Coordinates of C-alpha atoms in Angstrom, one line a residue:
Chain A
M846 CA 71.7 -10.3 -80.3
R847 CA 68.7 -7.2 -79.5
L848 CA 66.5 -9.3 -81.7
L849 CA 67.4 -12.9 -79.7
R850 CA 66.6 -11.4 -77.0
R851 CA 63.2 -10.2 -77.7
N852 CA 62.4 -13.2 -79.0
A853 CA 63.7 -15.3 -76.2
V854 CA 60.6 -16.2 -74.8
V855 CA 60.0 -17.6 -78.5
L856 CA 63.1 -19.5 -78.6
V857 CA 62.1 -21.8 -75.7
G858 CA 58.9 -22.2 -76.4
C859 CA 59.6 -23.7 -78.9
A860 CA 62.6 -26.1 -77.8
A861 CA 59.8 -27.1 -75.1
L862 CA 57.7 -27.8 -77.9
A863 CA 60.4 -30.0 -79.5
Y864 CA 60.9 -32.0 -76.4
L865 CA 57.0 -32.8 -76.4
L866 CA 56.8 -33.8 -80.0
V867 CA 60.0 -35.7 -80.5
P868 CA 59.5 -38.8 -78.8
N869 CA 56.5 -38.9 -81.5
L870 CA 58.7 -38.9 -84.4
V871 CA 61.5 -41.4 -82.7
V872 CA 58.2 -43.4 -82.6
L873 CA 57.5 -42.9 -86.2
L874 CA 60.2 -42.9 -87.4
F875 CA 61.1 -47.0 -85.2
S876 CA 57.7 -47.6 -86.8
F877 CA 59.5 -48.3 -90.2
N878 CA 62.8 -49.5 -88.8
K879 CA 63.6 -53.7 -88.8
P880 CA 65.7 -54.6 -85.8
A881 CA 68.1 -57.7 -85.3
G882 CA 67.2 -58.9 -81.9
R883 CA 64.7 -58.1 -79.0
F884 CA 65.0 -54.5 -79.0
N885 CA 63.9 -52.7 -81.3
Y886 CA 66.3 -49.7 -80.0
T887 CA 69.3 -48.5 -82.3
W888 CA 68.5 -47.8 -86.7
R889 CA 69.0 -51.0 -88.7
T890 CA 67.3 -50.8 -91.8
F891 CA 64.5 -48.9 -93.4
S892 CA 60.9 -51.9 -93.9
T893 CA 57.1 -51.4 -93.8
D894 CA 56.6 -54.6 -93.1
A895 CA 55.2 -53.7 -89.9
W896 CA 52.8 -51.5 -91.6
T897 CA 51.5 -53.7 -93.7
D898 CA 50.8 -56.4 -90.9
P899 CA 49.7 -55.2 -87.8
C900 CA 48.4 -58.3 -85.8
S901 CA 51.2 -60.7 -86.6
V902 CA 52.3 -60.0 -82.4
A903 CA 50.3 -62.7 -81.3
G904 CA 47.6 -61.0 -78.5
M905 CA 48.4 -57.2 -79.8
C906 CA 45.6 -56.5 -81.3
N907 CA 43.0 -58.1 -79.3
A908 CA 44.8 -56.4 -76.6
L909 CA 43.8 -53.7 -78.7
G910 CA 40.5 -54.6 -79.2
L911 CA 39.3 -55.6 -75.6
S912 CA 40.7 -51.2 -75.3
L913 CA 38.4 -49.9 -77.9
R914 CA 35.7 -52.2 -76.2
I915 CA 36.3 -50.6 -73.2
A916 CA 36.6 -46.8 -73.8
A917 CA 33.9 -47.2 -76.0
L918 CA 31.3 -48.3 -73.3
A919 CA 33.5 -46.7 -70.5
T920 CA 32.9 -43.0 -72.9
L921 CA 29.4 -44.0 -72.6
I922 CA 28.4 -45.0 -69.3
A923 CA 30.9 -41.3 -67.8
T924 CA 29.6 -39.0 -70.5
A925 CA 25.6 -40.0 -69.5
F926 CA 26.1 -39.8 -65.2
G927 CA 28.3 -37.0 -66.2
T928 CA 26.1 -34.8 -67.7
F929 CA 23.5 -35.5 -65.7
A930 CA 25.5 -34.7 -62.8
A931 CA 26.7 -31.5 -64.4
F932 CA 23.5 -30.4 -65.4
A933 CA 22.7 -30.5 -61.1
L934 CA 25.6 -28.8 -60.2
A935 CA 25.1 -25.9 -62.4
R936 CA 21.8 -25.0 -62.7
Y937 CA 20.6 -26.0 -59.5
R938 CA 20.7 -24.8 -55.6
F939 CA 20.2 -27.7 -53.4
R940 CA 21.5 -29.2 -50.0
G941 CA 24.9 -30.7 -49.9
K942 CA 26.2 -29.3 -53.0
S943 CA 30.4 -28.2 -52.0
T944 CA 30.5 -31.7 -50.9
T945 CA 28.8 -33.6 -54.2
N946 CA 31.7 -30.4 -55.9
A947 CA 34.7 -32.1 -53.7
L948 CA 33.6 -35.6 -54.2
I949 CA 33.2 -34.7 -58.5
F950 CA 36.6 -32.9 -57.8
L951 CA 39.3 -35.4 -55.8
P952 CA 39.3 -38.4 -58.4
M953 CA 41.1 -36.3 -60.4
A954 CA 43.4 -34.6 -57.5
M955 CA 44.3 -38.0 -56.2
P956 CA 47.4 -40.1 -57.8
E957 CA 45.8 -43.5 -60.3
V958 CA 48.0 -45.7 -57.5
V959 CA 45.8 -44.6 -54.2
M960 CA 42.1 -45.3 -56.9
G961 CA 44.1 -48.4 -58.0
A962 CA 45.4 -49.8 -54.9
S963 CA 42.1 -49.0 -53.7
L964 CA 39.2 -50.3 -55.8
G965 CA 41.6 -53.1 -56.2
T966 CA 41.6 -53.5 -52.4
L967 CA 38.1 -53.9 -53.2
F968 CA 37.1 -56.3 -55.1
L969 CA 39.4 -58.4 -53.3
N970 CA 37.1 -58.5 -50.1
T971 CA 34.3 -58.4 -52.4
R972 CA 35.6 -61.6 -53.7
V973 CA 34.4 -59.7 -56.7
E974 CA 36.1 -62.1 -59.8
F975 CA 39.2 -59.8 -61.8
G976 CA 38.2 -58.8 -65.7
F977 CA 35.7 -56.7 -67.8
M978 CA 33.7 -55.9 -65.5
T979 CA 35.6 -54.3 -63.0
I980 CA 38.9 -52.4 -65.8
L981 CA 35.2 -50.7 -66.9
I982 CA 33.7 -50.6 -63.7
A983 CA 37.6 -48.4 -63.1
H984 CA 37.7 -47.0 -66.0
V985 CA 34.4 -44.8 -65.4
M986 CA 35.1 -44.0 -61.9
F987 CA 38.2 -41.9 -62.8
C988 CA 35.9 -40.8 -66.2
L989 CA 33.7 -39.2 -64.1
S990 CA 35.5 -36.4 -62.9
F991 CA 36.6 -35.2 -66.0
V992 CA 33.3 -35.0 -68.3
V993 CA 31.1 -33.7 -65.4
V994 CA 34.3 -30.8 -65.0
A995 CA 33.8 -30.5 -69.2
V996 CA 30.5 -30.2 -69.3
K997 CA 29.4 -27.6 -66.3
A998 CA 32.3 -25.6 -67.1
R999 CA 30.0 -25.5 -70.5
V1000 CA 26.4 -25.2 -69.3
M1001 CA 27.9 -22.3 -66.5
S1002 CA 28.7 -20.3 -69.5
M1003 CA 25.9 -20.5 -71.2
D1004 CA 23.2 -18.1 -71.6
P1005 CA 19.2 -18.2 -69.8
R1006 CA 17.6 -16.3 -71.6
L1007 CA 17.8 -18.8 -74.9
E1008 CA 16.5 -21.0 -73.4
E1009 CA 13.8 -18.6 -71.6
A1010 CA 13.1 -17.3 -75.2
A1011 CA 11.5 -21.0 -76.1
R1012 CA 9.9 -21.3 -73.2
D1013 CA 8.0 -17.5 -74.0
L1014 CA 7.9 -19.2 -77.0
Y1015 CA 6.1 -21.4 -76.8
A1016 CA 8.5 -24.6 -76.5
G1017 CA 7.7 -27.1 -74.4
P1018 CA 10.2 -28.3 -71.4
F1019 CA 11.1 -30.8 -73.6
Q1020 CA 10.8 -28.9 -76.9
T1021 CA 13.3 -26.8 -74.9
F1022 CA 15.5 -29.4 -73.6
W1023 CA 16.0 -30.6 -77.3
R1024 CA 15.9 -27.8 -79.6
V1025 CA 18.3 -25.6 -77.2
T1026 CA 19.7 -27.0 -74.2
L1027 CA 21.2 -29.4 -75.3
P1028 CA 22.9 -28.4 -78.9
L1029 CA 24.2 -25.3 -76.4
A1030 CA 25.4 -28.3 -74.3
A1031 CA 27.0 -30.5 -76.8
P1032 CA 30.4 -29.1 -77.8
G1033 CA 31.6 -29.8 -73.6
I1034 CA 30.1 -32.9 -73.7
A1035 CA 31.5 -34.4 -76.6
S1036 CA 35.1 -32.9 -75.7
G1037 CA 34.1 -34.5 -72.2
A1038 CA 33.7 -38.1 -74.1
M1039 CA 36.6 -37.3 -76.3
L1040 CA 38.4 -37.0 -72.7
S1041 CA 37.4 -39.9 -71.4
F1042 CA 37.3 -42.0 -74.3
A1043 CA 41.6 -41.2 -74.1
L1044 CA 41.9 -41.7 -70.9
S1045 CA 39.8 -45.0 -70.5
F1046 CA 42.1 -45.9 -73.5
D1047 CA 46.0 -45.1 -72.8
D1048 CA 44.9 -45.5 -68.4
F1049 CA 47.8 -47.8 -67.0
I1050 CA 48.4 -47.6 -63.5
I1051 CA 44.3 -48.5 -62.3
T1052 CA 44.1 -51.1 -65.2
Q1053 CA 46.6 -52.6 -63.7
F1054 CA 45.2 -53.2 -60.4
N1055 CA 41.8 -54.0 -61.0
A1056 CA 42.6 -56.3 -64.7
G1057 CA 43.0 -59.7 -63.1
P1058 CA 45.9 -61.7 -65.3
S1059 CA 43.7 -63.2 -68.3
T1060 CA 42.4 -59.9 -69.5
V1061 CA 44.5 -57.4 -71.1
T1062 CA 44.6 -54.3 -72.0
F1063 CA 46.7 -52.5 -74.9
P1064 CA 48.7 -51.2 -72.5
M1065 CA 49.1 -53.6 -70.5
F1066 CA 50.1 -56.0 -73.0
V1067 CA 52.9 -52.6 -74.0
W1068 CA 53.7 -52.9 -70.7
G1069 CA 54.4 -56.8 -71.0
A1070 CA 55.6 -56.7 -74.5
A1071 CA 58.7 -53.8 -72.8
Q1072 CA 59.9 -56.5 -70.6
R1073 CA 60.2 -58.8 -73.0
G1074 CA 61.4 -56.8 -75.9
V1075 CA 58.7 -54.3 -77.9
P1076 CA 57.2 -55.2 -81.2
V1077 CA 57.7 -52.6 -84.6
Q1078 CA 53.9 -53.4 -84.3
V1079 CA 53.6 -51.3 -81.2
N1080 CA 55.4 -48.6 -82.9
V1081 CA 52.7 -48.9 -85.8
I1082 CA 49.8 -48.9 -83.1
G1083 CA 50.8 -45.8 -81.9
S1084 CA 52.0 -43.6 -85.2
A1085 CA 49.1 -45.2 -86.2
M1086 CA 47.0 -43.4 -83.6
F1087 CA 48.8 -40.3 -83.2
G1088 CA 47.6 -39.8 -86.9
L1089 CA 44.5 -40.2 -87.1
A1090 CA 44.1 -38.1 -83.4
L1091 CA 46.0 -35.6 -85.5
V1092 CA 42.9 -35.9 -88.5
I1093 CA 40.3 -35.9 -86.5
V1094 CA 41.4 -33.1 -84.4
L1095 CA 42.6 -30.8 -86.9
A1096 CA 39.9 -31.1 -89.1
G1097 CA 37.3 -30.1 -86.2
Q1098 CA 39.4 -27.1 -86.2
L1099 CA 38.8 -26.0 -89.5
V1100 CA 35.5 -26.7 -89.4
T1101 CA 34.5 -24.7 -86.0
G1102 CA 36.7 -22.1 -87.9
R1103 CA 34.7 -22.2 -91.0
R1104 CA 31.8 -22.3 -88.7
G1105 CA 33.4 -18.3 -87.3
K1106 CA 33.9 -18.7 -84.1
P1107 CA 31.3 -17.7 -80.8
Chain B
M543 CA 27.8 -18.8 -61.7
T544 CA 24.2 -17.0 -62.9
A545 CA 22.8 -19.5 -64.0
V546 CA 22.8 -21.1 -60.6
A547 CA 20.6 -18.1 -59.0
A548 CA 18.5 -18.3 -60.2
P549 CA 17.0 -21.7 -61.9
P550 CA 14.9 -22.0 -64.6
P551 CA 11.5 -23.3 -63.1
G552 CA 10.7 -26.5 -64.0
G553 CA 14.5 -27.0 -64.9
P554 CA 15.2 -28.2 -68.9
A555 CA 16.6 -31.0 -67.4
S556 CA 13.6 -32.0 -65.4
D557 CA 13.0 -34.9 -67.5
A558 CA 15.6 -36.6 -67.3
P559 CA 14.1 -40.1 -66.6
P560 CA 15.8 -41.1 -63.2
D561 CA 13.1 -38.2 -62.4
T562 CA 9.7 -39.9 -63.9
G563 CA 8.9 -43.2 -61.9
R564 CA 9.6 -42.2 -58.4
E565 CA 7.1 -39.9 -58.5
P566 CA 4.7 -41.4 -55.5
G567 CA 7.6 -42.7 -52.8
T568 CA 8.6 -38.1 -52.8
A569 CA 4.5 -36.9 -53.2
G570 CA 4.7 -38.7 -49.5
S571 CA 5.0 -35.3 -48.1
E572 CA 1.7 -34.1 -48.0
S573 CA 3.5 -30.2 -48.9
G574 CA 2.5 -29.7 -52.4
G575 CA 4.0 -32.6 -54.9
R576 CA 5.1 -30.7 -57.5
R577 CA 7.1 -28.7 -55.8
S578 CA 8.7 -30.9 -54.1
R579 CA 9.3 -32.8 -57.2
R580 CA 11.4 -30.3 -58.7
G581 CA 13.3 -29.7 -55.8
L582 CA 14.3 -33.8 -56.0
T583 CA 15.4 -33.4 -59.2
P584 CA 19.0 -32.5 -58.8
Y585 CA 19.5 -35.3 -56.4
W586 CA 17.9 -37.8 -59.0
L587 CA 20.5 -36.1 -61.6
L588 CA 23.9 -37.0 -59.0
L589 CA 22.0 -40.1 -58.0
P590 CA 24.1 -42.4 -60.7
A591 CA 27.9 -40.1 -60.9
G592 CA 27.2 -40.2 -57.1
L593 CA 26.7 -43.3 -56.8
W594 CA 29.1 -44.7 -58.6
L595 CA 31.8 -43.0 -56.1
A596 CA 29.9 -43.5 -53.7
V597 CA 31.0 -47.5 -54.5
F598 CA 33.6 -47.6 -56.1
F599 CA 35.4 -44.8 -54.8
V600 CA 34.9 -43.5 -51.6
A601 CA 34.0 -46.8 -50.2
P602 CA 37.4 -48.4 -51.3
L603 CA 39.3 -45.8 -49.6
F604 CA 38.0 -47.0 -46.1
Y605 CA 38.4 -50.6 -47.2
Q606 CA 41.6 -49.9 -47.5
A607 CA 42.0 -48.2 -44.2
S608 CA 41.0 -50.9 -42.7
T609 CA 43.0 -53.3 -44.5
S610 CA 46.2 -51.6 -43.4
V611 CA 45.7 -52.1 -40.5
Q612 CA 45.2 -56.0 -40.6
S613 CA 47.6 -58.6 -40.3
G614 CA 47.4 -62.2 -41.5
S615 CA 48.8 -64.3 -44.8
L616 CA 47.1 -64.6 -48.1
E617 CA 47.0 -68.3 -47.1
E618 CA 45.3 -67.7 -43.5
G619 CA 43.1 -64.8 -44.3
F620 CA 43.4 -61.5 -43.3
R621 CA 42.1 -59.9 -39.8
V622 CA 41.6 -56.7 -38.3
T623 CA 44.3 -56.7 -35.9
W624 CA 44.3 -52.8 -35.4
Q625 CA 48.7 -53.4 -36.8
F626 CA 49.9 -50.0 -37.1
S627 CA 52.7 -51.4 -36.9
N628 CA 52.0 -51.7 -40.8
Y629 CA 52.6 -47.7 -40.6
T630 CA 56.2 -48.1 -39.7
D631 CA 57.1 -50.8 -41.0
A632 CA 56.8 -49.2 -44.2
L633 CA 58.2 -46.1 -43.2
G634 CA 60.7 -47.6 -42.0
T635 CA 61.0 -50.1 -44.7
Y636 CA 60.1 -47.7 -48.2
G637 CA 61.7 -44.2 -46.5
E638 CA 63.8 -43.8 -49.0
H639 CA 61.0 -44.8 -51.8
F640 CA 58.7 -42.0 -50.2
L641 CA 61.4 -39.2 -50.0
R642 CA 63.1 -41.0 -53.3
S643 CA 59.6 -39.9 -54.6
F644 CA 58.6 -36.2 -53.2
G645 CA 62.0 -35.5 -54.4
Y646 CA 62.4 -37.0 -57.8
A647 CA 58.0 -35.0 -58.1
A648 CA 59.5 -31.8 -56.9
V649 CA 62.4 -31.6 -59.3
A650 CA 60.3 -32.0 -62.4
T651 CA 57.7 -30.3 -61.4
A652 CA 60.2 -27.3 -60.8
L653 CA 61.3 -28.2 -64.2
C654 CA 58.1 -28.1 -65.7
L655 CA 57.7 -25.0 -64.4
L656 CA 60.8 -23.9 -67.1
I657 CA 60.3 -25.7 -69.5
G658 CA 56.2 -25.4 -69.2
Y659 CA 56.0 -21.3 -68.9
P660 CA 57.3 -20.3 -71.8
L661 CA 55.2 -22.4 -74.4
A662 CA 52.5 -21.6 -72.1
Y663 CA 53.6 -18.2 -72.5
M664 CA 53.7 -18.1 -76.4
I665 CA 50.9 -19.6 -77.4
A666 CA 48.6 -17.2 -75.0
V667 CA 50.4 -13.9 -76.1
R668 CA 52.8 -14.2 -79.1
A669 CA 51.1 -16.9 -81.1
G670 CA 48.8 -14.8 -82.9
R671 CA 46.1 -16.6 -85.4
W672 CA 48.8 -20.1 -84.8
R673 CA 48.0 -20.6 -81.4
N674 CA 45.2 -23.2 -82.3
L675 CA 47.9 -25.2 -83.9
L676 CA 50.2 -24.7 -81.3
L677 CA 47.0 -25.6 -78.9
V678 CA 47.0 -29.1 -80.9
L679 CA 51.2 -29.7 -81.0
V680 CA 51.0 -29.4 -77.1
I681 CA 47.9 -31.9 -77.0
A682 CA 49.1 -33.8 -80.3
P683 CA 51.7 -36.4 -77.6
F684 CA 48.9 -37.3 -75.1
F685 CA 47.0 -38.7 -79.3
T686 CA 50.5 -41.8 -78.5
S687 CA 49.7 -44.0 -75.8
F688 CA 52.7 -42.9 -72.8
L689 CA 53.6 -46.2 -72.4
I690 CA 55.0 -46.3 -75.6
R691 CA 56.0 -42.2 -75.7
T692 CA 57.8 -42.8 -72.4
L693 CA 59.7 -46.7 -74.3
A694 CA 60.5 -44.3 -77.1
W695 CA 62.8 -42.0 -73.8
K696 CA 64.7 -45.5 -73.7
T697 CA 65.4 -45.1 -77.3
I698 CA 66.8 -41.1 -77.4
L699 CA 68.7 -41.5 -74.4
S700 CA 70.3 -45.4 -75.2
D701 CA 73.6 -45.7 -74.2
G702 CA 75.7 -44.3 -76.5
G703 CA 73.2 -42.9 -79.2
P704 CA 73.6 -38.7 -80.0
V705 CA 72.3 -37.0 -76.7
V706 CA 73.8 -39.3 -74.9
A707 CA 77.1 -38.6 -77.6
A708 CA 76.5 -34.6 -77.6
L709 CA 76.0 -34.5 -73.1
S710 CA 78.8 -35.9 -73.2
S711 CA 81.2 -33.7 -75.3
L712 CA 79.7 -30.6 -73.6
H713 CA 80.8 -32.7 -70.0
I714 CA 77.2 -32.4 -68.6
L715 CA 77.3 -35.7 -67.9
D716 CA 80.2 -34.7 -65.5
V717 CA 78.1 -32.0 -63.8
T718 CA 75.1 -34.6 -63.6
G719 CA 77.2 -37.3 -62.4
W720 CA 78.5 -34.5 -59.7
L721 CA 75.3 -33.7 -59.1
G722 CA 74.4 -37.4 -58.1
L723 CA 71.6 -37.5 -61.1
T724 CA 74.0 -39.5 -63.4
G725 CA 76.4 -42.3 -63.6
D726 CA 79.6 -44.0 -65.6
D727 CA 79.0 -41.3 -69.0
R728 CA 75.5 -43.4 -70.0
V729 CA 71.7 -41.4 -68.9
L730 CA 69.6 -44.3 -68.6
A731 CA 69.6 -45.9 -65.4
T732 CA 70.0 -42.5 -63.9
P733 CA 67.7 -40.4 -61.9
L734 CA 68.3 -38.0 -64.9
A735 CA 66.3 -40.5 -66.6
V736 CA 63.5 -40.8 -64.5
V737 CA 63.3 -36.4 -63.9
C738 CA 63.6 -36.6 -67.5
G739 CA 60.7 -38.6 -68.0
L740 CA 58.8 -37.7 -65.7
T741 CA 59.2 -33.7 -66.8
Y742 CA 57.6 -35.0 -70.4
N743 CA 55.3 -36.7 -69.2
F744 CA 53.3 -34.2 -66.9
L745 CA 54.0 -31.2 -68.6
P746 CA 51.3 -30.8 -70.4
F747 CA 49.5 -31.1 -67.3
M748 CA 51.2 -27.9 -66.7
I749 CA 50.8 -26.3 -69.7
L750 CA 47.8 -26.0 -70.5
P751 CA 46.5 -24.4 -66.9
L752 CA 49.3 -21.6 -67.4
Y753 CA 48.0 -21.3 -70.6
S754 CA 44.1 -21.1 -69.7
S755 CA 44.8 -18.2 -67.0
L756 CA 47.7 -16.4 -69.3
E757 CA 45.1 -15.9 -71.6
R758 CA 43.0 -14.5 -69.7
M759 CA 45.6 -11.9 -68.8
D760 CA 44.3 -8.3 -70.9
T761 CA 47.4 -7.9 -72.5
S762 CA 47.0 -4.0 -71.9
L763 CA 48.6 -3.6 -68.4
L764 CA 51.9 -4.8 -70.5
E765 CA 51.6 -2.6 -73.1
A766 CA 51.1 -0.4 -69.6
A767 CA 53.9 -1.3 -67.3
R768 CA 56.0 -1.1 -70.4
D769 CA 54.7 2.6 -70.7
L770 CA 55.2 3.3 -67.1
Y771 CA 59.6 2.7 -68.3
A772 CA 59.0 -1.3 -66.5
T773 CA 61.7 -2.7 -67.9
P774 CA 60.5 -6.7 -68.6
A775 CA 61.7 -8.5 -65.7
T776 CA 59.6 -6.2 -63.8
T777 CA 56.8 -6.4 -66.0
F778 CA 57.4 -10.2 -65.5
R779 CA 57.9 -9.9 -61.8
K780 CA 55.0 -7.4 -61.0
V781 CA 52.5 -8.2 -63.6
T782 CA 52.2 -11.4 -65.3
F783 CA 53.8 -13.6 -62.8
P784 CA 50.8 -12.1 -61.1
L785 CA 48.6 -12.3 -63.0
S786 CA 49.0 -16.3 -63.6
L787 CA 49.9 -17.6 -60.1
P788 CA 46.0 -20.1 -60.4
G789 CA 47.3 -21.3 -62.6
V790 CA 50.8 -21.8 -61.7
V791 CA 49.3 -23.6 -58.2
A792 CA 46.8 -25.7 -60.7
G793 CA 49.5 -26.8 -62.8
T794 CA 51.6 -27.7 -59.8
L795 CA 49.9 -29.5 -58.1
L796 CA 48.7 -31.7 -61.1
T797 CA 51.5 -32.2 -61.8
F798 CA 52.9 -32.8 -58.5
I799 CA 50.4 -35.3 -57.5
P800 CA 50.0 -37.6 -60.0
A801 CA 54.3 -37.7 -60.2
S802 CA 54.6 -39.2 -56.6
G803 CA 52.7 -41.5 -57.5
D804 CA 54.0 -43.1 -61.1
Y805 CA 55.9 -45.9 -61.0
I806 CA 55.5 -46.2 -64.7
N807 CA 58.5 -43.3 -65.9
A808 CA 60.7 -45.5 -62.9
Q809 CA 60.3 -48.8 -63.0
L810 CA 61.0 -48.3 -67.3
L811 CA 64.0 -45.5 -67.2
G812 CA 65.0 -46.0 -63.6
S813 CA 67.0 -48.7 -62.3
P814 CA 66.1 -50.3 -59.8
N815 CA 68.0 -47.6 -57.5
E816 CA 65.6 -45.3 -58.9
Q817 CA 62.1 -47.0 -58.0
M818 CA 59.2 -45.1 -56.3
V819 CA 56.9 -45.6 -53.7
G820 CA 54.3 -46.0 -57.1
N821 CA 56.5 -48.7 -57.9
A822 CA 57.1 -50.7 -54.1
I823 CA 53.0 -50.7 -54.4
Q824 CA 52.4 -52.2 -57.2
K825 CA 55.3 -55.0 -56.5
Q826 CA 53.7 -55.1 -52.7
F827 CA 49.7 -55.5 -54.3
L828 CA 50.6 -57.9 -57.1
N829 CA 53.7 -59.6 -57.1
V830 CA 54.0 -60.0 -53.5
L831 CA 50.5 -60.1 -52.3
D832 CA 51.1 -58.6 -49.1
Y833 CA 47.4 -56.3 -49.0
P834 CA 48.1 -54.3 -45.7
T835 CA 51.4 -53.4 -46.4
A836 CA 49.7 -51.9 -49.8
A837 CA 47.4 -50.5 -48.1
A838 CA 49.3 -48.5 -45.6
M839 CA 51.4 -47.9 -47.9
S840 CA 49.0 -46.2 -50.7
F841 CA 47.1 -44.2 -47.5
L842 CA 50.4 -43.0 -45.9
L843 CA 51.4 -41.5 -49.5
M844 CA 47.6 -40.1 -49.8
A845 CA 48.0 -38.5 -46.4
L846 CA 51.7 -37.6 -47.1
I847 CA 50.3 -35.6 -50.4
L848 CA 47.4 -34.0 -49.3
I849 CA 49.2 -32.5 -45.4
M850 CA 52.1 -30.9 -48.1
V851 CA 49.7 -29.6 -50.9
S852 CA 47.2 -27.9 -48.5
G853 CA 49.8 -26.4 -46.9
Y854 CA 51.1 -24.8 -50.5
L855 CA 47.1 -23.9 -50.8
R856 CA 47.9 -21.9 -47.7
K857 CA 51.1 -19.9 -48.9
A858 CA 49.7 -20.2 -52.4
G859 CA 46.5 -18.7 -51.4
T860 CA 43.3 -20.8 -52.3
E861 CA 41.0 -17.5 -52.2
E862 CA 42.3 -16.6 -55.8
L863 CA 41.4 -19.9 -56.9
V864 CA 38.8 -20.8 -58.9

């Protein structure tokens, strides 16, 4: 009993962790199901059909490809622009800095419906045709802030003496930036890029307001399928994403762990 | 912070592309081309991101403000007529949706704090060498698309499923039914399911800020409290919790704001009786095509959240933040 009380925190923590992970396990489990009707909600028989032929559902892999393309492009643009902005905010003093900080913070502190609906209203009023471009614009918009925050945190914690040392050793500004500053900032830039890829790939609310009828991203496909009955292949994609990302993250942990803690 | 105080001369990023082409334009003022160039560097660096946010984030909000006082229809077009009744109509028709949104979001935020705090504490203070693995496990659910995970709750909470059977046999459903959270011995399509989904979806947003503030805590303070004969409860109340307050404030905001605008959980896990204001906005915008009402509602939502958040921040003490 004493042991139980002393470890109450651990017990509750593990229960919370289970709460977080159980849906992923259910998704994995039901990716091996062979449902009888349209709905994949009750377990019937084990089958690997969905895994061997994931693209057999009409439209799903197209949507997946579109989401990947948008996420890659949005990440590229948001990471570049966000990194510039992060350097400006972390390294310089200038007029309007606090306003800029607020401008960059605001998109993170606003409900997605509000952002989605207002950008959609702008596109409607200016008669921009909804589609790939409007989705891309929206995704860059909400990814920017996250990149800026991630890169800024890293740049702020960098030791400016390392760059001074490089200059003392007669490195030119370009050389200093390329050989010292950028490698130091790289982990922040990488985590910003990963975050924006994940956010863009997974976004549904803002996308729904800015996609128009004919452009279907993967989350929009899942949303549509939820009304008609979700095919097992959706579970396959979900589980595959989970496994792939887990492997990447754990590999990254191993690599940084072996290099030794900074 | 120290890096800001002393910007290195000719800053490391001064050779960024946007800086070079426009040099002649800035040299117009004769006060030394080089100095003015250096002074403008941060502005050039900020230009792309700032412009993007100004055009696609700030301008839309103004457009929405103007749309919210328009009248008309899709056929004959919308015109600004300063129809403020859009707001009162929205509140009259969807007042319940607003209340429900904030109610559900508040309950979900409280539950997230209750569930997330022990987990964040365990990872930050007790985990030792398991810390990184546990952090990965907290972020891991994110790797699966959140719509798919929310749909998984439909399976978990399905009528006649093991969860509902267990809750029913433990008479928990009787209690929640009495509280009005569930009905008819089922969980799906009840407020409980929506709150459960909201709590689940936003839990990591609570855990991560909590973790980062708890991780920074000096654990020798806990030992000191114990040495001074503080009970665990007192230690928590007087030392741990106050030190984690910035994390609590950040976590509750990161949970409450998106949760009150969410419409996915209410749509997938609830019934028409659990619709939140997000569902109403989405329907007005995408199905009814009544843009003025949708705009008025999302403006109201934003304003109400801003009022609540600023009140909360004043109470929680902003100076400890950031």
